PDB file of C-alpha atoms in Angstrom:
ATOM      1  CA  MET Z 990      97.261-111.493 137.564  1.00 76.00           C
ATOM      2  CA  ASP Z 991      97.806-110.900 140.922  1.00 83.00           C
ATOM      3  CA  PRO Z 992      99.979-112.804 143.481  1.00 87.00           C
ATOM      4  CA  CYS Z 993      97.044-114.223 145.598  1.00 89.00           C
ATOM      5  CA  GLN Z 994      95.879-116.033 142.476  1.00 92.00           C
ATOM      6  CA  VAL Z 995      99.374-117.734 141.679  1.00 95.00           C
ATOM      7  CA  PRO Z 996      98.900-120.860 143.554  1.00 97.00           C
ATOM      8  CA  TYR Z 997      95.613-121.310 141.507  1.00 97.00           C
ATOM      9  CA  ARG Z 998      97.204-120.878 138.250  1.00 97.00           C
ATOM     10  CA  ASP Z 999     100.102-122.899 139.444  1.00 97.00           C
ATOM     11  CA  LEU Z1000      97.743-125.745 140.031  1.00 98.00           C
ATOM     12  CA  LEU Z1001      95.498-125.182 136.847  1.00 97.00           C
ATOM     13  CA  ASP Z1002      98.727-125.767 134.631  1.00 96.00           C
ATOM     14  CA  ALA Z1003      99.376-128.989 136.496  1.00 98.00           C
ATOM     15  CA  LEU Z1004      96.276-130.091 135.534  1.00 98.00           C
ATOM     16  CA  TYR Z1005      96.145-129.192 132.401  1.00 95.00           C
ATOM     17  CA  ASN Z1006      99.631-131.342 131.950  1.00 96.00           C
ATOM     18  CA  SER Z1007      98.143-134.182 133.752  1.00 96.00           C
ATOM     19  CA  SER Z1008      97.813-137.720 131.967  1.00 95.00           C
ATOM     20  CA  PRO Z1009      94.908-139.088 130.956  1.00 92.00           C
ATOM     21  CA  ALA Z1010      95.089-142.360 133.483  1.00 94.00           C
ATOM     22  CA  GLU Z1011      97.069-139.851 136.542  1.00 97.00           C
ATOM     23  CA  ASP Z1012      94.898-139.708 140.038  1.00 98.00           C
ATOM     24  CA  VAL Z1013      95.252-136.160 139.860  1.00 98.00           C
ATOM     25  CA  PHE Z1014      94.198-135.920 143.804  1.00 98.00           C
ATOM     26  CA  GLN Z1015      96.655-138.192 144.806  1.00 98.00           C
ATOM     27  CA  THR Z1016      99.463-136.033 142.911  1.00 98.00           C
ATOM     28  CA  LEU Z1017      98.066-132.467 142.466  1.00 99.00           C
ATOM     29  CA  LEU Z1018      95.073-131.584 144.905  1.00 99.00           C
ATOM     30  CA  ARG Z1019      96.187-133.317 148.265  1.00 98.00           C
ATOM     31  CA  PRO Z1020     100.099-132.199 148.079  1.00 98.00           C
ATOM     32  CA  TRP Z1021      98.399-128.501 147.203  1.00 98.00           C
ATOM     33  CA  LEU Z1022      96.126-128.813 150.192  1.00 98.00           C
ATOM     34  CA  ASP Z1023      99.204-129.559 152.140  1.00 97.00           C
ATOM     35  CA  ALA Z1024     101.362-127.253 150.630  1.00 98.00           C
ATOM     36  CA  HIS Z1025      98.925-124.258 151.038  1.00 98.00           C
ATOM     37  CA  GLU Z1026      97.349-124.115 154.351  1.00 97.00           C
ATOM     38  CA  GLU Z1027      97.067-120.110 153.946  1.00 97.00           C
ATOM     39  CA  GLU Z1028      94.778-120.601 151.247  1.00 97.00           C
ATOM     40  CA  ARG Z1029      92.973-122.971 153.560  1.00 97.00           C
ATOM     41  CA  ASP Z1030      92.871-120.457 156.493  1.00 97.00           C
ATOM     42  CA  TRP Z1031      91.459-117.774 153.827  1.00 97.00           C
ATOM     43  CA  LEU Z1032      88.804-119.329 152.819  1.00 97.00           C
ATOM     44  CA  ASN Z1033      87.993-120.394 155.982  1.00 96.00           C
ATOM     45  CA  ALA Z1034      87.795-117.050 157.373  1.00 95.00           C
ATOM     46  CA  PHE Z1035      85.700-115.662 154.411  1.00 95.00           C
ATOM     47  CA  ALA Z1036      83.335-118.326 154.862  1.00 94.00           C
ATOM     48  CA  HIS Z1037      82.393-117.380 158.214  1.00 92.00           C
ATOM     49  CA  SER Z1038      82.553-113.414 157.640  1.00 84.00           C
ATOM     50  CA  THR Z1039      80.583-113.406 154.346  1.00 71.00           C
ATOM     51  CA  SER Z1040      78.271-111.015 153.423  1.00 85.00           C
ATOM     52  CA  HIS Z1041      76.541-109.324 150.242  1.00 91.00           C
ATOM     53  CA  ALA Z1042      78.438-106.109 150.959  1.00 92.00           C
ATOM     54  CA  PRO Z1043      81.461-105.155 148.745  1.00 94.00           C
ATOM     55  CA  ILE Z1044      84.623-107.218 149.223  1.00 95.00           C
ATOM     56  CA  ALA Z1045      88.034-106.452 148.138  1.00 95.00           C
ATOM     57  CA  ILE Z1046      88.659-106.701 144.678  1.00 97.00           C
ATOM     58  CA  GLU Z1047      91.822-108.710 145.497  1.00 97.00           C
ATOM     59  CA  ASP Z1048      89.247-111.047 147.433  1.00 96.00           C
ATOM     60  CA  SER Z1049      87.642-111.084 144.369  1.00 97.00           C
ATOM     61  CA  TRP Z1050      90.423-112.059 141.781  1.00 97.00           C
ATOM     62  CA  ARG Z1051      91.288-114.878 144.485  1.00 98.00           C
ATOM     63  CA  LEU Z1052      87.811-116.492 144.242  1.00 98.00           C
ATOM     64  CA  TYR Z1053      87.660-115.997 140.752  1.00 97.00           C
ATOM     65  CA  ALA Z1054      91.230-117.796 140.233  1.00 97.00           C
ATOM     66  CA  LEU Z1055      89.528-120.839 142.510  1.00 98.00           C
ATOM     67  CA  SER Z1056      86.771-121.314 140.308  1.00 98.00           C
ATOM     68  CA  ARG Z1057      88.713-121.468 137.297  1.00 98.00           C
ATOM     69  CA  VAL Z1058      90.479-124.562 138.821  1.00 98.00           C
ATOM     70  CA  ASN Z1059      87.027-125.513 139.934  1.00 99.00           C
ATOM     71  CA  GLN Z1060      85.382-125.691 136.283  1.00 98.00           C
ATOM     72  CA  VAL Z1061      88.512-127.606 135.421  1.00 98.00           C
ATOM     73  CA  LEU Z1062      87.833-130.416 137.845  1.00 98.00           C
ATOM     74  CA  LEU Z1063      84.000-130.647 136.797  1.00 98.00           C
ATOM     75  CA  LEU Z1064      84.895-131.890 133.732  1.00 96.00           C
ATOM     76  CA  ALA Z1065      85.407-135.378 135.563  1.00 96.00           C
ATOM     77  CA  PHE Z1066      81.653-135.161 136.034  1.00 97.00           C
ATOM     78  CA  GLN Z1067      80.292-133.975 132.411  1.00 95.00           C
ATOM     79  CA  HIS Z1068      78.653-136.561 130.597  1.00 87.00           C
ATOM     80  CA  ASP Z1069      79.538-135.322 126.708  1.00 71.00           C
ATOM     81  CA  GLU Z1070      83.057-136.022 125.638  1.00 65.00           C
ATOM     82  CA  GLY Z1071      82.859-132.133 124.174  1.00 59.00           C
ATOM     83  CA  GLU Z1072      86.092-130.866 122.048  1.00 66.00           C
ATOM     84  CA  GLY Z1073      89.615-131.457 122.946  1.00 76.00           C
ATOM     85  CA  TRP Z1074      90.874-132.298 126.415  1.00 84.00           C
ATOM     86  CA  ALA Z1075      88.423-134.507 128.450  1.00 87.00           C
ATOM     87  CA  GLY Z1076      89.433-133.255 131.605  1.00 92.00           C
ATOM     88  CA  PRO Z1077      91.072-135.043 134.837  1.00 96.00           C
ATOM     89  CA  LEU Z1078      91.081-138.249 136.325  1.00 96.00           C
ATOM     90  CA  LEU Z1079      88.899-137.479 139.809  1.00 97.00           C
ATOM     91  CA  SER Z1080      86.581-139.352 141.378  1.00 98.00           C
ATOM     92  CA  LEU Z1081      83.743-137.226 143.210  1.00 98.00           C
ATOM     93  CA  PRO Z1082      84.633-138.382 146.946  1.00 99.00           C
ATOM     94  CA  ASP Z1083      88.063-136.855 145.983  1.00 99.00           C
ATOM     95  CA  TYR Z1084      86.844-133.693 144.603  1.00 99.00           C
ATOM     96  CA  LEU Z1085      84.407-133.166 147.562  1.00 99.00           C
ATOM     97  CA  ALA Z1086      87.601-134.095 150.204  1.00 99.00           C
ATOM     98  CA  PHE Z1087      89.253-131.201 147.710  1.00 99.00           C
ATOM     99  CA  MET Z1088      86.610-128.689 147.736  1.00 99.00           C
ATOM    100  CA  THR Z1089      85.589-129.408 151.626  1.00 98.00           C
ATOM    101  CA  GLY Z1090      89.295-129.152 152.652  1.00 98.00           C
ATOM    102  CA  LEU Z1091      89.535-125.899 151.697  1.00 98.00           C
ATOM    103  CA  GLY Z1092      86.717-124.549 153.314  1.00 97.00           C
ATOM    104  CA  CYS Z1093      83.425-124.511 151.197  1.00 98.00           C
ATOM    105  CA  ARG Z1094      80.056-126.389 152.248  1.00 98.00           C
ATOM    106  CA  VAL Z1095      78.077-128.993 150.196  1.00 98.00           C
ATOM    107  CA  ALA Z1096      74.791-127.482 149.886  1.00 97.00           C
ATOM    108  CA  ASP Z1097      72.311-130.478 149.391  1.00 94.00           C
ATOM    109  CA  GLU Z1098      69.202-128.727 148.485  1.00 95.00           C
ATOM    110  CA  ALA Z1099      66.255-131.128 147.555  1.00 93.00           C
ATOM    111  CA  ASP Z1100      64.319-128.671 145.069  1.00 95.00           C
ATOM    112  CA  TYR Z1101      64.826-127.147 142.018  1.00 97.00           C
ATOM    113  CA  SER Z1102      66.340-123.907 142.171  1.00 98.00           C
ATOM    114  CA  PRO Z1103      68.445-122.002 139.300  1.00 98.00           C
ATOM    115  CA  PHE Z1104      70.573-120.466 142.382  1.00 99.00           C
ATOM    116  CA  PHE Z1105      71.621-123.739 143.314  1.00 99.00           C
ATOM    117  CA  HIS Z1106      71.383-125.992 140.006  1.00 99.00           C
ATOM    118  CA  GLU Z1107      72.728-125.720 136.617  1.00 99.00           C
ATOM    119  CA  ILE Z1108      70.698-127.876 133.849  1.00 98.00           C
ATOM    120  CA  VAL Z1109      72.790-130.143 132.313  1.00 97.00           C
ATOM    121  CA  GLU Z1110      69.869-132.555 131.033  1.00 97.00           C
ATOM    122  CA  VAL Z1111      66.272-132.556 130.538  1.00 97.00           C
ATOM    123  CA  SER Z1112      63.360-134.972 130.417  1.00 94.00           C
ATOM    124  CA  GLU Z1113      59.990-133.212 129.593  1.00 88.00           C
ATOM    125  CA  GLU Z1114      56.469-134.756 130.114  1.00 83.00           C
ATOM    126  CA  ARG Z1115      54.985-134.456 126.426  1.00 76.00           C
ATOM    127  CA  ASN Z1116      51.805-134.302 128.294  1.00 69.00           C
ATOM    128  CA  ARG Z1117      49.832-131.770 130.337  1.00 64.00           C
ATOM    129  CA  SER Z1118      49.697-133.238 133.937  1.00 63.00           C
ATOM    130  CA  SER Z1119      49.117-131.929 137.392  1.00 62.00           C
ATOM    131  CA  ARG Z1120      52.438-132.195 138.773  1.00 65.00           C
ATOM    132  CA  ARG Z1121      53.198-130.271 142.255  1.00 68.00           C
ATOM    133  CA  LYS Z1122      56.458-128.863 140.862  1.00 87.00           C
ATOM    134  CA  ALA Z1123      56.796-127.359 137.398  1.00 91.00           C
ATOM    135  CA  VAL Z1124      60.527-128.625 137.340  1.00 95.00           C
ATOM    136  CA  GLU Z1125      61.977-131.194 139.699  1.00 95.00           C
ATOM    137  CA  LEU Z1126      65.700-132.964 140.362  1.00 97.00           C
ATOM    138  CA  ALA Z1127      66.009-136.247 138.646  1.00 96.00           C
ATOM    139  CA  ARG Z1128      69.674-136.542 139.238  1.00 97.00           C
ATOM    140  CA  VAL Z1129      72.256-134.908 140.636  1.00 98.00           C
ATOM    141  CA  ASP Z1130      76.084-135.492 138.224  1.00 98.00           C
ATOM    142  CA  TRP Z1131      77.833-132.503 141.285  1.00 98.00           C
ATOM    143  CA  PRO Z1132      76.948-131.120 144.391  1.00 98.00           C
ATOM    144  CA  ALA Z1133      76.741-127.335 144.837  1.00 99.00           C
ATOM    145  CA  LEU Z1134      78.897-125.690 147.593  1.00 99.00           C
ATOM    146  CA  MET Z1135      78.849-122.781 149.645  1.00 98.00           C
ATOM    147  CA  LEU Z1136      81.007-120.376 151.418  1.00 98.00           C
ATOM    148  CA  GLY Z1137      79.605-119.380 153.974  1.00 96.00           C
ATOM    149  CA  THR Z1138      76.227-117.667 152.896  1.00 97.00           C
ATOM    150  CA  MET Z1139      78.024-117.172 149.253  1.00 98.00           C
ATOM    151  CA  LEU Z1140      77.109-119.510 146.632  1.00 98.00           C
ATOM    152  CA  PHE Z1141      80.586-120.861 145.191  1.00 99.00           C
ATOM    153  CA  SER Z1142      79.684-123.437 142.909  1.00 99.00           C
ATOM    154  CA  ARG Z1143      76.432-124.676 141.699  1.00 99.00           C
ATOM    155  CA  ALA Z1144      75.046-127.927 141.189  1.00 99.00           C
ATOM    156  CA  GLY Z1145      74.918-130.102 137.674  1.00 98.00           C
ATOM    157  CA  VAL Z1146      71.728-131.706 137.986  1.00 98.00           C
ATOM    158  CA  ALA Z1147      69.024-133.686 135.491  1.00 98.00           C
ATOM    159  CA  VAL Z1148      65.932-132.324 135.800  1.00 97.00           C
ATOM    160  CA  SER Z1149      62.414-133.277 134.533  1.00 95.00           C
ATOM    161  CA  CYS Z1150      59.815-131.001 133.857  1.00 93.00           C
ATOM    162  CA  ALA Z1151      55.975-130.330 133.048  1.00 90.00           C
ATOM    163  CA  PHE Z1152      55.430-129.987 129.154  1.00 88.00           C
ATOM    164  CA  GLY Z1153      56.074-126.197 128.213  1.00 87.00           C
ATOM    165  CA  ALA Z1154      58.434-125.166 131.344  1.00 91.00           C
ATOM    166  CA  LEU Z1155      61.356-125.328 129.911  1.00 95.00           C
ATOM    167  CA  HIS Z1156      62.719-125.671 126.332  1.00 95.00           C
ATOM    168  CA  SER Z1157      65.339-128.476 126.604  1.00 95.00           C
ATOM    169  CA  GLU Z1158      67.408-127.540 124.062  1.00 96.00           C
ATOM    170  CA  ILE Z1159      67.542-124.445 124.928  1.00 98.00           C
ATOM    171  CA  ALA Z1160      67.963-124.893 128.518  1.00 98.00           C
ATOM    172  CA  THR Z1161      71.227-127.331 128.045  1.00 97.00           C
ATOM    173  CA  SER Z1162      72.721-125.754 125.051  1.00 96.00           C
ATOM    174  CA  SER Z1163      72.298-122.148 125.256  1.00 98.00           C
ATOM    175  CA  THR Z1164      75.662-119.728 126.209  1.00 98.00           C
ATOM    176  CA  LEU Z1165      76.447-120.708 129.589  1.00 98.00           C
ATOM    177  CA  PHE Z1166      77.240-116.807 131.088  1.00 98.00           C
ATOM    178  CA  TRP Z1167      79.794-116.462 133.977  1.00 98.00           C
ATOM    179  CA  ALA Z1168      81.867-119.406 132.832  1.00 98.00           C
ATOM    180  CA  CYS Z1169      84.989-120.346 131.381  1.00 95.00           C
ATOM    181  CA  ARG Z1170      84.376-123.974 130.560  1.00 92.00           C
ATOM    182  CA  ARG Z1171      81.860-126.789 130.086  1.00 94.00           C
ATOM    183  CA  LYS Z1172      82.601-129.741 127.864  1.00 92.00           C
ATOM    184  CA  HIS Z1173      78.680-129.493 126.941  1.00 87.00           C
ATOM    185  CA  ARG Z1174      77.990-126.534 126.139  1.00 93.00           C
ATOM    186  CA  ARG Z1175      79.188-122.907 124.574  1.00 95.00           C
ATOM    187  CA  THR Z1176      80.287-120.754 127.683  1.00 97.00           C
ATOM    188  CA  SER Z1177      80.937-117.026 128.172  1.00 96.00           C
ATOM    189  CA  ASP Z1178      83.041-115.000 130.542  1.00 95.00           C
ATOM    190  CA  LEU Z1179      84.227-111.619 131.290  1.00 93.00           C
ATOM    191  CA  SER Z1180      88.193-112.786 131.013  1.00 90.00           C
ATOM    192  CA  ASP Z1181      87.149-113.515 127.511  1.00 86.00           C
ATOM    193  CA  GLY Z1182      89.174-111.748 125.201  1.00 76.00           C
ATOM    194  CA  TRP Z1183      92.128-110.880 127.432  1.00 70.00           C
ATOM    195  CA  GLY Z1184      95.265-112.140 127.271  1.00 64.00           C
ATOM    196  CA  SER Z1185      96.940-114.694 129.328  1.00 67.00           C
ATOM    197  CA  ASN Z1186      97.623-113.003 132.313  1.00 71.00           C
ATOM    198  CA  SER Z1187      95.120-109.673 132.104  1.00 77.00           C
ATOM    199  CA  GLN Z1188      92.256-112.698 132.043  1.00 87.00           C
ATOM    200  CA  TRP Z1189      93.002-113.572 135.412  1.00 92.00           C
ATOM    201  CA  ARG Z1190      92.056-109.964 136.842  1.00 93.00           C
ATOM    202  CA  THR Z1191      88.116-111.000 136.261  1.00 96.00           C
ATOM    203  CA  THR Z1192      86.208-110.581 139.102  1.00 96.00           C
ATOM    204  CA  PHE Z1193      83.958-113.582 140.675  1.00 98.00           C
ATOM    205  CA  ARG Z1194      80.588-113.481 140.489  1.00 98.00           C
ATOM    206  CA  ARG Z1195      78.787-113.628 144.065  1.00 98.00           C
ATOM    207  CA  ASP Z1196      75.668-114.786 144.762  1.00 98.00           C
ATOM    208  CA  HIS Z1197      73.996-114.704 148.759  1.00 98.00           C
ATOM    209  CA  VAL Z1198      71.228-116.306 150.709  1.00 97.00           C
ATOM    210  CA  VAL Z1199      69.928-113.388 152.410  1.00 96.00           C
ATOM    211  CA  GLY Z1200      67.626-114.664 154.926  1.00 94.00           C
ATOM    212  CA  ASP Z1201      64.435-115.699 153.086  1.00 95.00           C
ATOM    213  CA  GLU Z1202      65.564-114.235 149.714  1.00 97.00           C
ATOM    214  CA  LEU Z1203      67.955-115.285 147.083  1.00 98.00           C
ATOM    215  CA  LEU Z1204      70.426-112.479 146.020  1.00 98.00           C
ATOM    216  CA  PHE Z1205      71.974-112.847 142.524  1.00 99.00           C
ATOM    217  CA  ASN Z1206      75.163-111.432 141.189  1.00 99.00           C
ATOM    218  CA  ALA Z1207      75.684-109.039 144.348  1.00 98.00           C
ATOM    219  CA  ASP Z1208      77.742-106.860 142.489  1.00 97.00           C
ATOM    220  CA  GLY Z1209      75.630-105.722 139.845  1.00 97.00           C
ATOM    221  CA  LYS Z1210      75.058-102.264 139.067  1.00 95.00           C
ATOM    222  CA  HIS Z1211      71.409-102.749 137.942  1.00 96.00           C
ATOM    223  CA  ASP Z1212      68.154-103.509 139.618  1.00 98.00           C
ATOM    224  CA  LEU Z1213      66.259-105.569 137.903  1.00 98.00           C
ATOM    225  CA  ALA Z1214      63.457-104.950 140.377  1.00 96.00           C
ATOM    226  CA  ALA Z1215      63.858-101.400 140.890  1.00 95.00           C
ATOM    227  CA  PRO Z1216      60.949 -99.018 139.087  1.00 92.00           C
ATOM    228  CA  GLY Z1217      62.093 -97.213 135.959  1.00 88.00           C
ATOM    229  CA  LEU Z1218      64.860 -99.812 134.838  1.00 91.00           C
ATOM    230  CA  PRO Z1219      66.660 -98.123 131.659  1.00 85.00           C
ATOM    231  CA  ALA Z1220      66.025-100.355 128.672  1.00 84.00           C
ATOM    232  CA  SER Z1221      68.267-103.132 127.989  1.00 86.00           C
ATOM    233  CA  ASP Z1222      71.197-102.645 125.428  1.00 85.00           C
ATOM    234  CA  ASP Z1223      70.474-106.250 124.350  1.00 90.00           C
ATOM    235  CA  ASP Z1224      67.341-105.587 123.542  1.00 92.00           C
ATOM    236  CA  LEU Z1225      65.971-107.745 126.422  1.00 96.00           C
ATOM    237  CA  THR Z1226      62.607-107.649 128.319  1.00 96.00           C
ATOM    238  CA  VAL Z1227      62.725-107.217 132.018  1.00 96.00           C
ATOM    239  CA  ALA Z1228      61.653-111.220 132.155  1.00 96.00           C
ATOM    240  CA  GLU Z1229      64.202-112.171 129.840  1.00 98.00           C
ATOM    241  CA  ARG Z1230      67.146-110.141 131.717  1.00 97.00           C
ATOM    242  CA  ILE Z1231      65.734-112.054 134.556  1.00 98.00           C
ATOM    243  CA  GLU Z1232      65.658-115.582 133.427  1.00 98.00           C
ATOM    244  CA  LEU Z1233      69.564-114.882 131.933  1.00 98.00           C
ATOM    245  CA  LEU Z1234      70.613-113.519 135.478  1.00 99.00           C
ATOM    246  CA  THR Z1235      69.144-116.208 137.686  1.00 98.00           C
ATOM    247  CA  HIS Z1236      69.702-118.998 135.061  1.00 99.00           C
ATOM    248  CA  ARG Z1237      72.848-117.906 133.741  1.00 99.00           C
ATOM    249  CA  CYS Z1238      71.895-119.015 130.756  1.00 98.00           C
ATOM    250  CA  PHE Z1239      68.391-119.123 128.265  1.00 98.00           C
ATOM    251  CA  ILE Z1240      65.773-121.407 129.690  1.00 98.00           C
ATOM    252  CA  ARG Z1241      63.313-120.723 127.408  1.00 97.00           C
ATOM    253  CA  CYS Z1242      63.806-117.501 125.226  1.00 98.00           C
ATOM    254  CA  GLU Z1243      64.702-117.915 121.864  1.00 97.00           C
ATOM    255  CA  LYS Z1244      66.618-114.834 120.945  1.00 97.00           C
ATOM    256  CA  PRO Z1245      70.166-114.760 119.932  1.00 96.00           C
ATOM    257  CA  ASP Z1246      72.740-115.007 122.836  1.00 96.00           C
ATOM    258  CA  ASP Z1247      76.193-114.734 121.363  1.00 90.00           C
ATOM    259  CA  ASP Z1248      76.167-111.077 122.180  1.00 92.00           C
ATOM    260  CA  LEU Z1249      75.107-110.353 125.157  1.00 97.00           C
ATOM    261  CA  TYR Z1250      76.313-108.480 128.329  1.00 96.00           C
ATOM    262  CA  PRO Z1251      74.289-109.544 131.795  1.00 97.00           C
ATOM    263  CA  TYR Z1252      77.139-108.995 133.960  1.00 97.00           C
ATOM    264  CA  GLY Z1253      76.156-105.766 135.157  1.00 96.00           C
ATOM    265  CA  ASP Z1254      72.511-106.868 136.700  1.00 97.00           C
ATOM    266  CA  ARG Z1255      71.305-108.073 139.882  1.00 98.00           C
ATOM    267  CA  VAL Z1256      68.113-109.116 141.175  1.00 98.00           C
ATOM    268  CA  ARG Z1257      66.799-110.414 144.953  1.00 98.00           C
ATOM    269  CA  LEU Z1258      63.735-113.023 144.677  1.00 98.00           C
ATOM    270  CA  PRO Z1259      62.184-114.562 147.876  1.00 96.00           C
ATOM    271  CA  ARG Z1260      63.733-117.919 148.293  1.00 92.00           C
ATOM    272  CA  ILE Z1261      60.496-120.207 147.762  1.00 80.00           C
ATOM    273  CA  PRO Z1262      60.464-123.238 149.772  1.00 60.00           C
ATOM    274  CA  GLY Z1263      59.908-126.920 148.414  1.00 52.00           C
TER     275      GLY Z1263
END
């Protein structure tokens, strides 16, 4: 573990040790914000200087540490009880007060995009219709957060979709990659299998809005849009790799997802207006 991650690890441990009825915003989050002005300053500076160019490895580790805290806080807004700990007691306004207090900005996107939205529930029309959009937002359980042009955290959303646009069971229960904790589905993360300290030296996935385009996994080595792309070791087509990369899970593909390694892929796609 790098020293820059210690404040986040300490906060995470405190959240795990909180009591079920404890108001963690009052007892943990607000005091942590007050005690760690240097983290607010660093994140605000990062938000004002972000680009999709490579960043220092220590900065990536620091963002990853914050993302681990964020994923635990988001348990408060997930409906499935899951196994074990249900998560902290936290209201959405208090969650937003903490995250925006750190320098994040809410991305209020009216149209569904896998860049901004993580699907948690699907309602599919059983008959074919002339819908304007194949997938539409039906409910937002927690908002998307940005640090400058970089996506920090996707929104959790329920969607309605045209017949055949999504496979509802796959879209909501397939393994979610670049994630370490959800109540309602399996997750897979580059920290998996490492020790309690070593796992923290995991890099943060950086997705960026670049003008009229969306860049998925800026640090990936393999450009999925490049000609002559080598075949996947995971036996996936290019379209399936793009599906997995952009959604961070399968939404239609029925292939096994228990032993995949999408972490080296990247792609830049046009931002399609709603």
